[in-house]
PDB file of C-alpha atoms and ligand atoms in Angstrom:
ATOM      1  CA  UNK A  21       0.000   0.000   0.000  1.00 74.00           C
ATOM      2  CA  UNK A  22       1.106   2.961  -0.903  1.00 92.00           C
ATOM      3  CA  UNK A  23       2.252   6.074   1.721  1.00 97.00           C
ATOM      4  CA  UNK A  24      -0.881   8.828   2.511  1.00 98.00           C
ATOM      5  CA  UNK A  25       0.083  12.032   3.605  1.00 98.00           C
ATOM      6  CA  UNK A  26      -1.725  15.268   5.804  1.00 98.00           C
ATOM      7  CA  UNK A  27      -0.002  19.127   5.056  1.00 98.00           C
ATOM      8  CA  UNK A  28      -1.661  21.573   7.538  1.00 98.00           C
ATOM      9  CA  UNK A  29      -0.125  25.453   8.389  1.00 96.00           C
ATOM     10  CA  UNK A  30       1.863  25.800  11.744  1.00 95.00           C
ATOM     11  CA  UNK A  31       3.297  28.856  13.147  1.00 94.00           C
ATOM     12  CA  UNK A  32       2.722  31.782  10.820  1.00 93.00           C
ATOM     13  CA  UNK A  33       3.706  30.689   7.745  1.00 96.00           C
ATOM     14  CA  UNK A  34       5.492  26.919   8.486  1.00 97.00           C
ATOM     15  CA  UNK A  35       3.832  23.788   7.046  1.00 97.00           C
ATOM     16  CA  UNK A  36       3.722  20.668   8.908  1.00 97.00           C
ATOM     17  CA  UNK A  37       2.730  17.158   6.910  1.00 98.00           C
ATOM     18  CA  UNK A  38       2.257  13.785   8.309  1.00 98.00           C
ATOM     19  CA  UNK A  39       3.387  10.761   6.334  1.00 98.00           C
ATOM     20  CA  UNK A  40       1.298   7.466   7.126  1.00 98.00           C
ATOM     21  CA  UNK A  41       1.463   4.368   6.138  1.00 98.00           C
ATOM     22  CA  UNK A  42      -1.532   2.305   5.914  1.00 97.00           C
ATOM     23  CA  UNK A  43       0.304  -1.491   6.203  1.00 97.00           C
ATOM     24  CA  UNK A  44       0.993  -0.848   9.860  1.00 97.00           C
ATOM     25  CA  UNK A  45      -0.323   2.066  11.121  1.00 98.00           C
ATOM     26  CA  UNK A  46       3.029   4.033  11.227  1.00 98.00           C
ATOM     27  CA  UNK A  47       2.932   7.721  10.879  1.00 98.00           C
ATOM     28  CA  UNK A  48       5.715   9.928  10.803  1.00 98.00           C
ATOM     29  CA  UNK A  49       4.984  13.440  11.171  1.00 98.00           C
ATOM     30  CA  UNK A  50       8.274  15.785   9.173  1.00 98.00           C
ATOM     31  CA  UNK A  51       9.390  18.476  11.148  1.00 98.00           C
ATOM     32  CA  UNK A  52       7.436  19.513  14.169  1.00 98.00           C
ATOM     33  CA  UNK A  53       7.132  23.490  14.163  1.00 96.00           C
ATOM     34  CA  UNK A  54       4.558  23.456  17.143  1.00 97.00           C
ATOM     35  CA  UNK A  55       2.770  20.571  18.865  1.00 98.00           C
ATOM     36  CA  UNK A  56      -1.067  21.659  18.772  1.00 98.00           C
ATOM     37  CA  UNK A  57      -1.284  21.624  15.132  1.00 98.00           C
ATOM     38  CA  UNK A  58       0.064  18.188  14.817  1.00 98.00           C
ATOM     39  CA  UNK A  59      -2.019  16.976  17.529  1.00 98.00           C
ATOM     40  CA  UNK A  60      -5.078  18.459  15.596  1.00 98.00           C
ATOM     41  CA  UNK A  61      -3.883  16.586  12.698  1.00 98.00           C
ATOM     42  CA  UNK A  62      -3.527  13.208  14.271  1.00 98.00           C
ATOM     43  CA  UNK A  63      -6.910  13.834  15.428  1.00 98.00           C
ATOM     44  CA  UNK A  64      -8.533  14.640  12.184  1.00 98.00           C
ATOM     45  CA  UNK A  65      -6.923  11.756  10.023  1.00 98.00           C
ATOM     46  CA  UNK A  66      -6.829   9.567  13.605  1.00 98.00           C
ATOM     47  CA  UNK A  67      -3.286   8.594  12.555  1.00 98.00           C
ATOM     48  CA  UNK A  68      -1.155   7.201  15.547  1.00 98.00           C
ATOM     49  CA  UNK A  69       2.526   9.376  16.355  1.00 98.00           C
ATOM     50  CA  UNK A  70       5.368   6.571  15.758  1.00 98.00           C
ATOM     51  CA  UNK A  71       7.683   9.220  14.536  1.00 98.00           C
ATOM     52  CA  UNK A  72       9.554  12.533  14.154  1.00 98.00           C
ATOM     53  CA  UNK A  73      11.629  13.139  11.274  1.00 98.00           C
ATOM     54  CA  UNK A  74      13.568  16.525  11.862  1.00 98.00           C
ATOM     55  CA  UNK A  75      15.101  18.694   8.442  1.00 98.00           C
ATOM     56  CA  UNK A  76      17.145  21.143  10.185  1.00 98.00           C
ATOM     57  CA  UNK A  77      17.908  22.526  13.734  1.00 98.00           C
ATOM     58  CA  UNK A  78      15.856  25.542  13.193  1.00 98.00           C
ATOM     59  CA  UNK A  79      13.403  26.368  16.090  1.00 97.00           C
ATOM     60  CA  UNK A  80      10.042  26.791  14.172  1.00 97.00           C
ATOM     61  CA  UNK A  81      11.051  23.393  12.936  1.00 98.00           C
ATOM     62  CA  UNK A  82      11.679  21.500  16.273  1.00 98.00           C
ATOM     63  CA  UNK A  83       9.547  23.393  18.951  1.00 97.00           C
ATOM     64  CA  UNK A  84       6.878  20.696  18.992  1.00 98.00           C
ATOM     65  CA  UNK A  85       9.715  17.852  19.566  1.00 98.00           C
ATOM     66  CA  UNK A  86       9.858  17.736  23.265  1.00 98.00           C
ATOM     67  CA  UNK A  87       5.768  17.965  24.099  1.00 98.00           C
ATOM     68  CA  UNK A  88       4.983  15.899  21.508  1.00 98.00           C
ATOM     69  CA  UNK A  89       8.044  12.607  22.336  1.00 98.00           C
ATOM     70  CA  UNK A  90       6.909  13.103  25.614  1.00 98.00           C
ATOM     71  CA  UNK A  91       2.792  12.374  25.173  1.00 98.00           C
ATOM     72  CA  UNK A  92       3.327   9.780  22.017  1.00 98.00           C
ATOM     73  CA  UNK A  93       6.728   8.369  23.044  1.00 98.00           C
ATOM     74  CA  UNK A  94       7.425   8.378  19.779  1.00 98.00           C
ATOM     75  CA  UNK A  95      11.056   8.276  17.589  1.00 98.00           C
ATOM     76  CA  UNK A  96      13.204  10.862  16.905  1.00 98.00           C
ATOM     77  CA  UNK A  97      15.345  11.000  13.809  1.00 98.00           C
ATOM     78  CA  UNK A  98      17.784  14.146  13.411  1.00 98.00           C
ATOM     79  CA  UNK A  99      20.675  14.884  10.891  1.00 98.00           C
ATOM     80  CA  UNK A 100      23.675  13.783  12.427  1.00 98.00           C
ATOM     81  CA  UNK A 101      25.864  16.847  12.144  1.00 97.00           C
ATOM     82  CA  UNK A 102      22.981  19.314  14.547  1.00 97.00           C
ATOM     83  CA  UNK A 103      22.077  16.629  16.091  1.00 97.00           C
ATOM     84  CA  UNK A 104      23.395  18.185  20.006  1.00 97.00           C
ATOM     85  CA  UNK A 105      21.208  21.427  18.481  1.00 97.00           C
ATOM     86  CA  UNK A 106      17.908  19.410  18.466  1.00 97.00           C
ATOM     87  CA  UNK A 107      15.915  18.151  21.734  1.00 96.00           C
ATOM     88  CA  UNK A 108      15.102  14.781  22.252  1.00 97.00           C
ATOM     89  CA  UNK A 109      16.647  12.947  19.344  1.00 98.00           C
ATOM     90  CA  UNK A 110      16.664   8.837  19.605  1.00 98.00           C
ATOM     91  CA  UNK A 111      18.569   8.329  16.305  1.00 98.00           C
ATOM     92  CA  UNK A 112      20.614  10.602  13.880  1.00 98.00           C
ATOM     93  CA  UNK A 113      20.740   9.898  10.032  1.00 98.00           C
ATOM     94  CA  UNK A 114      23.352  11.289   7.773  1.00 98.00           C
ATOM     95  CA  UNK A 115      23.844  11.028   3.800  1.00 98.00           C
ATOM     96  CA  UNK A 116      23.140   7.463   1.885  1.00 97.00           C
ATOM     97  CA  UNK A 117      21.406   6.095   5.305  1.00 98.00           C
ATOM     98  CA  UNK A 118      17.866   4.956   5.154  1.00 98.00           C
ATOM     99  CA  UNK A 119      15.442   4.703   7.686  1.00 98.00           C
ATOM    100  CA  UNK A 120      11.705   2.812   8.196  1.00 98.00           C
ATOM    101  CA  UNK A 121       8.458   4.671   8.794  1.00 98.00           C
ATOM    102  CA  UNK A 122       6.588   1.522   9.284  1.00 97.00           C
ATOM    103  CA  UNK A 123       6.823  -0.202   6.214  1.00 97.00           C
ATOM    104  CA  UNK A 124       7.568   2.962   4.406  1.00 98.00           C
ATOM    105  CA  UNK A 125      11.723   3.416   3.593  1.00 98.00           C
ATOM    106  CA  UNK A 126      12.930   6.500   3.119  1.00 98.00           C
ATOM    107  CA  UNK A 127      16.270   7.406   2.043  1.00 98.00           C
ATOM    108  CA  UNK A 128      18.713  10.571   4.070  1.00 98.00           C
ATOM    109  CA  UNK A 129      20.176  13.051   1.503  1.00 98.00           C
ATOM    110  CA  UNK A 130      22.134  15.928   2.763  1.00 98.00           C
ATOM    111  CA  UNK A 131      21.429  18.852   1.392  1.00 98.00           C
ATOM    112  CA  UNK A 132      23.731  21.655   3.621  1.00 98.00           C
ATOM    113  CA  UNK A 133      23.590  25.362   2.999  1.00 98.00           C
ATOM    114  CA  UNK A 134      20.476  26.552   4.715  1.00 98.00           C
ATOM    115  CA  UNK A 135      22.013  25.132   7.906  1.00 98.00           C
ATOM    116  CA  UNK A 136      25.222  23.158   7.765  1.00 98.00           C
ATOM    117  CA  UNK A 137      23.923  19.724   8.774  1.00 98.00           C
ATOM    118  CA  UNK A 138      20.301  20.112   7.066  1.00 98.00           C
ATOM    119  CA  UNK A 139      19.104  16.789   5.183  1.00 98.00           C
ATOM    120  CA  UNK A 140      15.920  15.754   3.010  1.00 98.00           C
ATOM    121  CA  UNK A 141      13.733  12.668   3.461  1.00 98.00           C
ATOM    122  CA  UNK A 142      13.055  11.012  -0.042  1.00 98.00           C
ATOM    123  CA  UNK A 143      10.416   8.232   0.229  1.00 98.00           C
ATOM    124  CA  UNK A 144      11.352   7.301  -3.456  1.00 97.00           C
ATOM    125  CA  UNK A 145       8.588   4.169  -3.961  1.00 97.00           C
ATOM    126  CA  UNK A 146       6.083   7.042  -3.052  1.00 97.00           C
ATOM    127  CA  UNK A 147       7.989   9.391  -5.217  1.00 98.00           C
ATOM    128  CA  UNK A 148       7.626  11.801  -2.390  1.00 98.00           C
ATOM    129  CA  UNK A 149      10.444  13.935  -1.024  1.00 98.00           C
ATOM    130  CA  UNK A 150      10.567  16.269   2.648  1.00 98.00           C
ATOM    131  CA  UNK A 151      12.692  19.095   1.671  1.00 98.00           C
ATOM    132  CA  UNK A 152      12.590  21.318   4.870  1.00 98.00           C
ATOM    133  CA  UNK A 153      14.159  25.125   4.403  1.00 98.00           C
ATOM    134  CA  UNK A 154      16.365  23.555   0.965  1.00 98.00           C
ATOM    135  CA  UNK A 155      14.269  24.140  -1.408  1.00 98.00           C
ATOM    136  CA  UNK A 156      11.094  25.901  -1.544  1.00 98.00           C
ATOM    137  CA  UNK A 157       8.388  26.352  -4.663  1.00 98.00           C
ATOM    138  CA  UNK A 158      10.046  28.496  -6.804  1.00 98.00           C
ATOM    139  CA  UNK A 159      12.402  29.392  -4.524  1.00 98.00           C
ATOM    140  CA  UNK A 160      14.684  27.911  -1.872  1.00 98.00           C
ATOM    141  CA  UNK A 161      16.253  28.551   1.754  1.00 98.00           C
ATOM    142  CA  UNK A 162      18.325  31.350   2.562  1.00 98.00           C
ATOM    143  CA  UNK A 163      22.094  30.610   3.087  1.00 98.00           C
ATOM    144  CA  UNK A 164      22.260  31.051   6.123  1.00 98.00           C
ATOM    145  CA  UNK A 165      25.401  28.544   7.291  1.00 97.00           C
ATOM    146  CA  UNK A 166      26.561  27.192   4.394  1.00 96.00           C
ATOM    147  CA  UNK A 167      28.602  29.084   1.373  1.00 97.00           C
ATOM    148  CA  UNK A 168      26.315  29.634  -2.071  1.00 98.00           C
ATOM    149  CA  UNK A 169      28.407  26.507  -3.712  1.00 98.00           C
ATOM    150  CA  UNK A 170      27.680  24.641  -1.318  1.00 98.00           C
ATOM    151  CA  UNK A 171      23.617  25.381  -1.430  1.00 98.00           C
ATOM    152  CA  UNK A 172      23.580  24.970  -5.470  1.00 98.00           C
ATOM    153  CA  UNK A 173      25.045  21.564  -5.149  1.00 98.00           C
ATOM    154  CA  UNK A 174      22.380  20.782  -2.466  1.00 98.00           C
ATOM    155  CA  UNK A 175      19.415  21.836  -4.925  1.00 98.00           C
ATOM    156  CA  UNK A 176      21.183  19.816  -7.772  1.00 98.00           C
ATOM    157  CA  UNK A 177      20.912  16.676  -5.324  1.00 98.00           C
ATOM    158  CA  UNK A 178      17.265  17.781  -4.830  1.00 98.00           C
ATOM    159  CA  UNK A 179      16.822  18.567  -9.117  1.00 98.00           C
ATOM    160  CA  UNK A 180      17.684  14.990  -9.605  1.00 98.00           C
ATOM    161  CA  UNK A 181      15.311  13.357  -8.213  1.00 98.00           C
ATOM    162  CA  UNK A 182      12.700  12.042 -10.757  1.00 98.00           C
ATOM    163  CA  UNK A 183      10.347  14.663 -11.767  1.00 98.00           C
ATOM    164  CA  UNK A 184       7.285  13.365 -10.519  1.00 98.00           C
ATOM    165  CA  UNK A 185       8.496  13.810  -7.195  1.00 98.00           C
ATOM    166  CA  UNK A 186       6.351  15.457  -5.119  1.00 98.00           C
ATOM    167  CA  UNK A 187       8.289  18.189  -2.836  1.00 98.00           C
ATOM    168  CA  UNK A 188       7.309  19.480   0.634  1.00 98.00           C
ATOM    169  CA  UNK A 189       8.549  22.291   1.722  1.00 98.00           C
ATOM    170  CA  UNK A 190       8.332  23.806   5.060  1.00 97.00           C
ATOM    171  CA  UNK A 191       6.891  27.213   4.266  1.00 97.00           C
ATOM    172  CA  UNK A 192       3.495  28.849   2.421  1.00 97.00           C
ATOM    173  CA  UNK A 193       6.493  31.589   0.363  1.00 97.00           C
ATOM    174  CA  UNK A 194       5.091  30.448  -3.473  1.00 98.00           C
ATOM    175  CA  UNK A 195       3.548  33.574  -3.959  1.00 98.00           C
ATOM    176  CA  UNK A 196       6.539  36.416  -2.832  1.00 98.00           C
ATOM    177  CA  UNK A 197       8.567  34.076  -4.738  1.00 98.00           C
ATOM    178  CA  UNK A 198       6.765  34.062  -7.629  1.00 98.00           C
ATOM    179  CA  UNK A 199       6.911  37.886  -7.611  1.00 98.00           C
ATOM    180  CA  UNK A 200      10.935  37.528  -7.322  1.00 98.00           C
ATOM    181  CA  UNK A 201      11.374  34.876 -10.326  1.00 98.00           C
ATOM    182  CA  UNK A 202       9.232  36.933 -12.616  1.00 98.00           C
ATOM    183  CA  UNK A 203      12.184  39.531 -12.019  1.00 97.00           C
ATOM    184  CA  UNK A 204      14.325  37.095 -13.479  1.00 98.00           C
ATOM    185  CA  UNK A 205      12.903  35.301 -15.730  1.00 98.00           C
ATOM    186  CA  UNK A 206      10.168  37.625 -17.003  1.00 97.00           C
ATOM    187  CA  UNK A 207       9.222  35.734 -19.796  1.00 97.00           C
ATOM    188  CA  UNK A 208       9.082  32.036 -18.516  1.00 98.00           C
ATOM    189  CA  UNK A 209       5.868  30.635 -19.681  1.00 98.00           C
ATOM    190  CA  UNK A 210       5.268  27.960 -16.618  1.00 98.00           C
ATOM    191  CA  UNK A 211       6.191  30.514 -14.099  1.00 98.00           C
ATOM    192  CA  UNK A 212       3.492  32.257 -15.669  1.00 98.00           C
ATOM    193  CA  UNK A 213       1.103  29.537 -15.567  1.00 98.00           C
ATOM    194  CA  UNK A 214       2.406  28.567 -11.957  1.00 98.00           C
ATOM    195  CA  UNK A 215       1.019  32.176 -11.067  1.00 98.00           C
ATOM    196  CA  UNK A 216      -2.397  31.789 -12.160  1.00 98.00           C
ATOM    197  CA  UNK A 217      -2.434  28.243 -10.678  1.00 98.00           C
ATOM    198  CA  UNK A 218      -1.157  29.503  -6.903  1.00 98.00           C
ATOM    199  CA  UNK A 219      -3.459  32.570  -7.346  1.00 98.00           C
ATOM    200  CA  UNK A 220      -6.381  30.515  -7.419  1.00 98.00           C
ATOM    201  CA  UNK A 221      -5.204  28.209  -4.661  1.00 98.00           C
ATOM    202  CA  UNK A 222      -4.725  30.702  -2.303  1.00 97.00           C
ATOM    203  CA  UNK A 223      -8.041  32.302  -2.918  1.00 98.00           C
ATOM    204  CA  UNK A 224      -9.578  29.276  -1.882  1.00 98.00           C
ATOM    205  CA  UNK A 225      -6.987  29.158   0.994  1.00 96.00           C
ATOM    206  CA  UNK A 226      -5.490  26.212   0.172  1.00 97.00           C
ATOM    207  CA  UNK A 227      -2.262  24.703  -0.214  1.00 97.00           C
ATOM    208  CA  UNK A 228       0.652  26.005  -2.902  1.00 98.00           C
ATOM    209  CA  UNK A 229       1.840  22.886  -2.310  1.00 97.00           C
ATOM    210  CA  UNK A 230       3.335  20.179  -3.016  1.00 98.00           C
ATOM    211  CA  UNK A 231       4.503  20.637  -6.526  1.00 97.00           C
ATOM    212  CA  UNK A 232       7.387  18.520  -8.313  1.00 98.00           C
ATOM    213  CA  UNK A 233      10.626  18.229  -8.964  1.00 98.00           C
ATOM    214  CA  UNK A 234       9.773  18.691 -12.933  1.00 98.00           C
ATOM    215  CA  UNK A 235       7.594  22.013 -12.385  1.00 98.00           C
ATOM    216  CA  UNK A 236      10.388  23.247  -9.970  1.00 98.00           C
ATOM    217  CA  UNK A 237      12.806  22.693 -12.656  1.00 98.00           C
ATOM    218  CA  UNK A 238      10.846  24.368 -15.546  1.00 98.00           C
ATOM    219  CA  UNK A 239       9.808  27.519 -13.347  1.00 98.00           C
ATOM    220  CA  UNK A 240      12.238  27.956 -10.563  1.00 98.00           C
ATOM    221  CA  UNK A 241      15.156  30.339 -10.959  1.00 98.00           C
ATOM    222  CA  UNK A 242      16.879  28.861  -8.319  1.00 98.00           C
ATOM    223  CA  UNK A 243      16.845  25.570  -9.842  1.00 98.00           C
ATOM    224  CA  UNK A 244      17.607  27.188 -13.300  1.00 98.00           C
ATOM    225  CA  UNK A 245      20.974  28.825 -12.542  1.00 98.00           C
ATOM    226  CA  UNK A 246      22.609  26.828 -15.051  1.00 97.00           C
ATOM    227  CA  UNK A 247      20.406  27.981 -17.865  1.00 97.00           C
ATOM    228  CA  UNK A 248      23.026  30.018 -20.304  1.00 96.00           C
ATOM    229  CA  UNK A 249      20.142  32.713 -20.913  1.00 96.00           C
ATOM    230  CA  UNK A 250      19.451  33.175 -17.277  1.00 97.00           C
ATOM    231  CA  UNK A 251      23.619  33.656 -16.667  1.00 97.00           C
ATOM    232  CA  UNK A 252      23.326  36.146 -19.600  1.00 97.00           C
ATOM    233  CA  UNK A 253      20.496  38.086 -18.231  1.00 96.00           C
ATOM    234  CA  UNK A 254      22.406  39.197 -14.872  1.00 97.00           C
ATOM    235  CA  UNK A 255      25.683  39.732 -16.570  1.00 97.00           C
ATOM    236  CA  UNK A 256      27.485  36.638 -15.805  1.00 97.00           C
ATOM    237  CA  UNK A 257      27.721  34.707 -18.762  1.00 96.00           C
ATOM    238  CA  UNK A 258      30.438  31.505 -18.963  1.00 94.00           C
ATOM    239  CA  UNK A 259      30.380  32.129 -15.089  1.00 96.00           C
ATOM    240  CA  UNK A 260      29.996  28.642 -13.025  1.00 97.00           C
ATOM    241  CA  UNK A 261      26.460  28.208 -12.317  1.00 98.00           C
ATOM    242  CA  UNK A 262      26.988  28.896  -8.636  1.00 98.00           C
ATOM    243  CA  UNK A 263      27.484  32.087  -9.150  1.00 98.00           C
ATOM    244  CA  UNK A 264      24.649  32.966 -11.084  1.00 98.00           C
ATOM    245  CA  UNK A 265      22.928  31.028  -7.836  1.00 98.00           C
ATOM    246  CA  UNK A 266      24.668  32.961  -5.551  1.00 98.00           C
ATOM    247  CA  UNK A 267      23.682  36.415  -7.462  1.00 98.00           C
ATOM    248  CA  UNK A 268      19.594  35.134  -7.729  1.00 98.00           C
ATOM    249  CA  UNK A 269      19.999  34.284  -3.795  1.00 98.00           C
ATOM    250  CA  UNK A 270      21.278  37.781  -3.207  1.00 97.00           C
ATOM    251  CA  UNK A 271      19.296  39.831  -4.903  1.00 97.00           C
ATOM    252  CA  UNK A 272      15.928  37.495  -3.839  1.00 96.00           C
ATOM    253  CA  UNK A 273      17.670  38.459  -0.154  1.00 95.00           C
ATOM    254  CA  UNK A 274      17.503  42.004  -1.113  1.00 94.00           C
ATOM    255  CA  UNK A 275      13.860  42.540  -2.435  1.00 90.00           C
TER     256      UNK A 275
HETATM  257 ZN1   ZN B 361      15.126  26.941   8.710  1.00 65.97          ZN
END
């Protein structure tokens, strides 16, 4: 049977998602910015807590940790390298390692930059990958303790993953960076129609996401920073594609 998933809003503008599988009952819940949402959510799909699987040391990514281990007793799985920065973790993961959410398998990628140690949670037989602050829809993290090289080799990691990968992210941004790509990339035709599609989802207030890895790759600027015309655009043509990343990420940084 195949993995079934929940996305509700946290915080202000953090998602949380629960990932369940129906063999055994298993359900891990990715990230956990605040406890009372995710409680609300086990309520609603009456999924049973087995697990936490954290992205990133971040605190509106691991406040819920601590209240929720303590009432569900459930497991939690941190990247190794931030490991001593998150509460309550049972097991760390780290590149190439893969881990069981029931009889779901999910494979650890690391994908540093946002945070040093950060990592991604690709459940590839569900085609579905947890992405935390790496990569957002049309847009990613900021670098915040990694270098810009190091960041554009994380979201090539995350850009080859088949393209009917389904990506969660762990914030509502589509929108403001929709606005930003269309600086770039004015004339992209499936930004364009990603526009009109998150414009009507968020009139009905629902979910941007998830998209895939293949409409991330067609409308994305920070996914496209290889694209010759793009490098052109901003003035850095023949320059290694991690610098035309690192200019996007600044000037997204500065609008
Ligand atoms: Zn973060």
């Amino acid at each position: 049977m195949s993995a079934q998933t929940h996305l509700f809003r946290c915080l202000t503008d953090n998602f949380g998602v629960l990932i369940h599988d129906p063999a055994t009952g298993a359900t891990a819940a990715i990230d956990a910015p605040e406890a009372a949402p995710v409680e609300t959510a086990l309520r609603t799909t009456r999924w049973k807590l087995t697990d936490i699987l954290v992205t990133h040391h971040h605190a509106d990514h691991t406040g819920g940790v601590e209240e929720l281990k303590a009432r569900h007793k459930c497991r939690v799985t941190a990247p190794r390298q931030e490991a001593s920065r998150i509460p309550a973790v049972d097991a760390t993961v780290s590149e190439g390692d893969t881990l069981k959410v029931g009889s779901l398998t999910a494979r650890v990628l690391e994908t540093p930059g946002h945070t040093a140690g950060h990592i991604a949670y690709v459940f590839g037989a569900d085609n579905l990958a947890f992405v935390g602050d790496t990569l957002f829809s049309i847009g990613c993290g900021r670098v915040i303790e990694g270098t810009p090289e190091m960041m554009w080799q994380s979201l090539l990691k995350l850009r080859g993953l088949p393209d009917d990968t389904r990506i969660y992210c762990g914030h509502e941004y589509t929108a403001a960076n929709i606005r930003f790509a269309k600086t770039i990339e004015p004339a992209n035709a499936a930004l364009a129609a990603r526009e009109k599609e998150v414009e009507k989802l968020l009139a009905a207030k629902k979910p941007t996401i998830p998209s895939t890895i293949g409409e991330e790759k067609a409308a994305n600027p920070f996914l496209r920073a290889d694209v010759p015309e793009i490098a052109k655009s901003l003035g850095l043509a023949g320059q290694p594609a991690w610098k035309v990343f690192a200019e996007i990420r600044e000037r997204k940084n500065r609008s």
